[in-house]
Amino acid sequence: MNDVLVGRNLTKRFGQTVALDGVDLAVRTAEAVAIMGPSGSGKSTLLHCLAGIMRPDEGEVHLLGQRIDAMGERRRSALRRTRFGFVFQFGQLLPELPAEENVALPLMLGGVSRQRAVRQAREWFAPLGLRGMEARRPGELSGGQAQRVAIARALVARPAVVFADEPTGALDQRTGQDTMRLLVEATRHNDASLIVVTHDSNVAAWCDRTVEVRDGHLVAMSGATA
Amino acid sequence: MNLDLTWRLLKGGGRKGLLGVWLTLGAVAVSTALLLFAVAANLAFDARAERGAWRNPVPAAGDAVAVEASRFDYVRDQVITVVDLAALRPDAAPPPGLPRFPKPGETWLSPALAELARDLPPAELGDRYPRRAGVLGDEALVYPGELVAVVGHAPDAPAMTAERSDDWIVAKPPVRVASLAGTPSEDAEAYKVLAVIASVLMVVPLLVFGGAAARLTVARRDRRLAALRLVGATPGQVVRMTVAEAVLVALAGALAGAVAFALAVPYLTRIEIQGGAWFAGDLFPGLAVLAGVLVAVPLLVGLSAVAGLRRVVVSPLGVAKRETPPGMRFVRVLALLVVLAVFPMLTQGTSVAIVAVALGLAFLCLNLAGPWVVGLIGRITAGTARGPARLLAGRRLVDDPRSAWRTVSGVALTGFVAGFLGLLSPGAFAVDDRPLQLRVLAPAGQAEQVAGQARERLAAAKVPAVVTVVKRTVVAAPSGPLDTAGMDRARTALAELVPGRTATTEADEGRFGEQILLDVRVGTIVVLSVSFLVAIASAGITAASSVLDRRQTYGLLRLAGTPLEVLDRARRAETLIPLGVMGGGAILVGAFCATPFMIGGISVAGVVTLVVCVVLGFAGVIGAGALSRPLLRSVTADPAPRPD
Ligand SMILES: Nc1ncnc2c1ncn2[C@@H]1O[C@H](COP(=O)(O)OP(=O)(O)OP(=O)(O)O)[C@@H](O)[C@H]1O
Ligand SMILES: [Mg+2]
């Protein structure tokens, strides 16, 4: 029983739309799970519910045995900052901060001194193939480079789970695959679990298993089963 | 032109795009209202100068029709302007505000003086102006409530022939004039110059801010327009569409600003300068000026939009990729230093126009140097920051020092003057232990005789006093404490003791200097208030537009658990650090420069006013920034922000 994050019977409605309909999903330590499915099927909603961004209408979310969906926004926000990492499709880096400070930001928010935060942040650059990019600003990076900086930022505070919603959606195929490989390797290397939403089955292939969402249900699974 | 497409672009920005439009509209409205105020203030001083001109006689080149002289008298600590008139020809035209030329012996009082003469005992005021024939019209008054007396004489009366002081602060000797049109007096001209300087101080930051606001509409659409360019819209099309939009919004803003100004006029007329409030008509700039402003503002906004657009048009990728802006050069500071060095030479020419141009130039250069300094402050802030909020604030300052400078420029420019004047007290030149003695200069050889008359009159008026003669001056020193009523009895008793002269105290003579210092201070507070208004408006706009610009990033940061307070603190620091350093610094430097002039010690009232002004201003700037907090909350509330 080494499930890090467990979602049980997750249900979410937006007015008449049932975005999630009783979804169960458990993620183990250092496991990478891909969520696939057609547009509008509820992938992002599932991710948001698991990450404590949204509260499900029904069901529960447990992180390491602790129920998180019932927490207040303030505590969930602190939890997201300390226990989770996020990689989004685009535009998550602050344009005026150099790359290394963008990466150091979560550490500084957690109270780490600036010097230590930046020093720790720099250690991520070489492994992610970003050597020499430390002082560049997001506008001066390519899309793939910017996503790798975002990966560094998601991992720098040593989270338990990294959530990624179409992290390669704005990249071309090759860059997307490279970025995905780096994301999976880096999270695994840090003993973090990864939940990634994607449309690209090549991208999903980098993960340990894939779940598919259709009309708010988990319909199929491939790879190792839970 | 593609008006239809423009309209759709305007609407198509969605709720948040529309918010940008509202922000621009508000900014243009504030700018227009303040611009109208700056223009109206100048016209108002012109109007005062013109209305007061008849009291300042111009010697006749040829045939004279009348003799005119003037002097100052005092009651209850207020100044009375006394104009002595004598007709040389029966058909001499009367001065403005009088239905006919005053006959010898007649007096005409302004409404406020007539009322005062009714309310006070005759022995304190009324007896000075016997045989009152009527009340002066408003055309004769510089400001409502002014105390003016017109006294008719025969041309050969002693008052019209005796010598007077030729110091124009005290009196104007009799002059034979061809008409009573006169010319604006020296002090009126001085006030006009001060008004021009104050306007420059207000208008320069205002233009900078207005231009920035115009560029805001463009900035809001930067990415959209760059996208249009990328899909192949011609530069011409892009320019026309955006400019049309900016001009439309600006026209609406200008109209709103004009209405706001009209509503504010009744309050503005209460600002006392030269000892009095204003006629409402003085502050209405007139239809031509109004129309001019309503045309010029949208035009300027359009031009500003074109300038802002050049970036998009020249390099569509430049905006789409949001590259690092090129660093600012030290040359900017050099330009300021050069102008400051040349400045003393420029002002030698003392012509108002040259002084105004030189001043404007100095400020424009300050404006060039300002962003550089803000950038420096940003680098220092970011370099020394320990927490994330200050780091973000510092980086933002480095990233866009111009927008931060826009917020604080007016305060920094005025801060120096305010600091300087805040410490100077109007009473600084006049120590308050000046003797309470009435003095009047007697004609040559008659001092003893005049002193004798003074004793008799003061005794009759029951004012115990010791009258002595110092050279030609007759000095009446009250032998005991004297209240203002007693002082006015003494003044009334001594009226017309020496034809054409009033008995005055030392304090009376120092009044003009004190008044001008007081007025400069009122003016400074007005300019400082306007500057803070500009700063507040601009802080609000900068804060809101920076939230809008970064809504996606802020939203994603919040999803990742970044507390809103950190973002908020960063935004606050982003304005307050440069405001504190540049505004506070300027005020301190100004105060420092004032210390050598502080003879009578610090003016407590001045310091208190300055502090209140600064505290209100800072609070306003913080408040304006805080206004966009709900906006920040709403743009980050969306759990799935998408790029648009
Ligand atoms: N805030 C919202 N308000 C109303 N309906 C919403 C909201 N968010 C999502 N939905 C609806 O819920 C359903 C699932 O949306 P979701 O964003 O999870 O889909 P998705 O699988 O992520 O799609 P895509 O691949 O296009 O990102 C959709 O029908 C969508 O319209
Ligand atoms: Mg989605």
PDB file of C-alpha atoms and ligand atoms in Angstrom, chain A residues 14 17-19 37-46 54 165-166 197 199, chain B residues 638-639 642, ligand 1:
ATOM      1  CA  PHE A  14     -20.876  22.423 -13.826  1.00  0.00           C
ATOM      2  CA  THR A  17     -22.688  19.297 -17.385  1.00  0.00           C
ATOM      3  CA  VAL A  18     -21.325  16.336 -15.483  1.00  0.00           C
ATOM      4  CA  ALA A  19     -17.590  16.776 -15.967  1.00  0.00           C
ATOM      5  CA  GLY A  37      -9.171  11.325 -23.652  1.00  0.00           C
ATOM      6  CA  PRO A  38     -11.041  13.509 -26.090  1.00  0.00           C
ATOM      7  CA  SER A  39     -11.468  17.216 -25.625  1.00  0.00           C
ATOM      8  CA  GLY A  40     -14.051  18.139 -23.013  1.00  0.00           C
ATOM      9  CA  SER A  41     -14.044  14.695 -21.454  1.00  0.00           C
ATOM     10  CA  GLY A  42     -13.027  15.943 -18.013  1.00  0.00           C
ATOM     11  CA  LYS A  43      -9.235  15.440 -17.928  1.00  0.00           C
ATOM     12  CA  SER A  44      -8.402  18.876 -16.596  1.00  0.00           C
ATOM     13  CA  THR A  45     -11.253  18.701 -14.134  1.00  0.00           C
ATOM     14  CA  LEU A  46      -9.903  15.425 -12.778  1.00  0.00           C
ATOM     15  CA  MET A  54     -11.129  22.388  -7.225  1.00  0.00           C
ATOM     16  CA  ASP A 165      -1.746  19.650 -17.914  1.00  0.00           C
ATOM     17  CA  GLU A 166      -0.724  19.316 -21.549  1.00  0.00           C
ATOM     18  CA  VAL A 197      -2.759  15.133 -19.099  1.00  0.00           C
ATOM     19  CA  HIS A 199      -3.419  14.260 -26.194  1.00  0.00           C
TER      20      HIS A 199
ATOM     21  CA  ASP B 638     -10.438  30.955 -12.817  1.00  0.00           C
ATOM     22  CA  PRO B 639      -9.043  27.479 -12.139  1.00  0.00           C
ATOM     23  CA  ARG B 642      -5.969  29.966 -20.829  1.00  0.00           C
TER      24      ARG B 642
HETATM   25  N1  LIG C   1     -15.508  26.327 -15.119  1.00  0.00           N
HETATM   26  C1  LIG C   1     -16.360  25.598 -15.872  1.00  0.00           C
HETATM   27  N2  LIG C   1     -17.645  25.977 -15.991  1.00  0.00           N
HETATM   28  C2  LIG C   1     -18.525  25.230 -16.713  1.00  0.00           C
HETATM   29  N3  LIG C   1     -18.190  24.130 -17.363  1.00  0.00           N
HETATM   30  C3  LIG C   1     -16.914  23.702 -17.287  1.00  0.00           C
HETATM   31  C4  LIG C   1     -15.934  24.423 -16.535  1.00  0.00           C
HETATM   32  N4  LIG C   1     -14.756  23.757 -16.640  1.00  0.00           N
HETATM   33  C5  LIG C   1     -15.009  22.683 -17.424  1.00  0.00           C
HETATM   34  N5  LIG C   1     -16.289  22.650 -17.807  1.00  0.00           N
HETATM   35  C6  LIG C   1     -16.919  21.646 -18.615  1.00  0.00           C
HETATM   36  O1  LIG C   1     -16.588  20.390 -18.084  1.00  0.00           O
HETATM   37  C7  LIG C   1     -16.276  19.458 -19.101  1.00  0.00           C
HETATM   38  C8  LIG C   1     -14.880  18.905 -18.891  1.00  0.00           C
HETATM   39  O2  LIG C   1     -13.928  19.971 -19.053  1.00  0.00           O
HETATM   40  P1  LIG C   1     -12.363  19.765 -18.956  1.00  0.00           P
HETATM   41  O3  LIG C   1     -11.715  21.057 -18.999  1.00  0.00           O
HETATM   42  O4  LIG C   1     -12.077  18.893 -17.794  1.00  0.00           O
HETATM   43  O5  LIG C   1     -12.081  18.946 -20.298  1.00  0.00           O
HETATM   44  P2  LIG C   1     -10.682  18.420 -20.867  1.00  0.00           P
HETATM   45  O6  LIG C   1     -10.808  16.971 -20.962  1.00  0.00           O
HETATM   46  O7  LIG C   1      -9.588  18.967 -20.080  1.00  0.00           O
HETATM   47  O8  LIG C   1     -10.708  19.018 -22.326  1.00  0.00           O
HETATM   48  P3  LIG C   1      -9.464  19.561 -23.202  1.00  0.00           P
HETATM   49  O9  LIG C   1      -8.757  18.388 -23.706  1.00  0.00           O
HETATM   50  O10 LIG C   1     -10.119  20.316 -24.286  1.00  0.00           O
HETATM   51  O11 LIG C   1      -8.641  20.409 -22.294  1.00  0.00           O
HETATM   52  C9  LIG C   1     -16.426  20.206 -20.406  1.00  0.00           C
HETATM   53  O12 LIG C   1     -17.693  19.872 -20.950  1.00  0.00           O
HETATM   54  C10 LIG C   1     -16.369  21.642 -20.043  1.00  0.00           C
HETATM   55  O13 LIG C   1     -17.180  22.391 -20.882  1.00  0.00           O
END
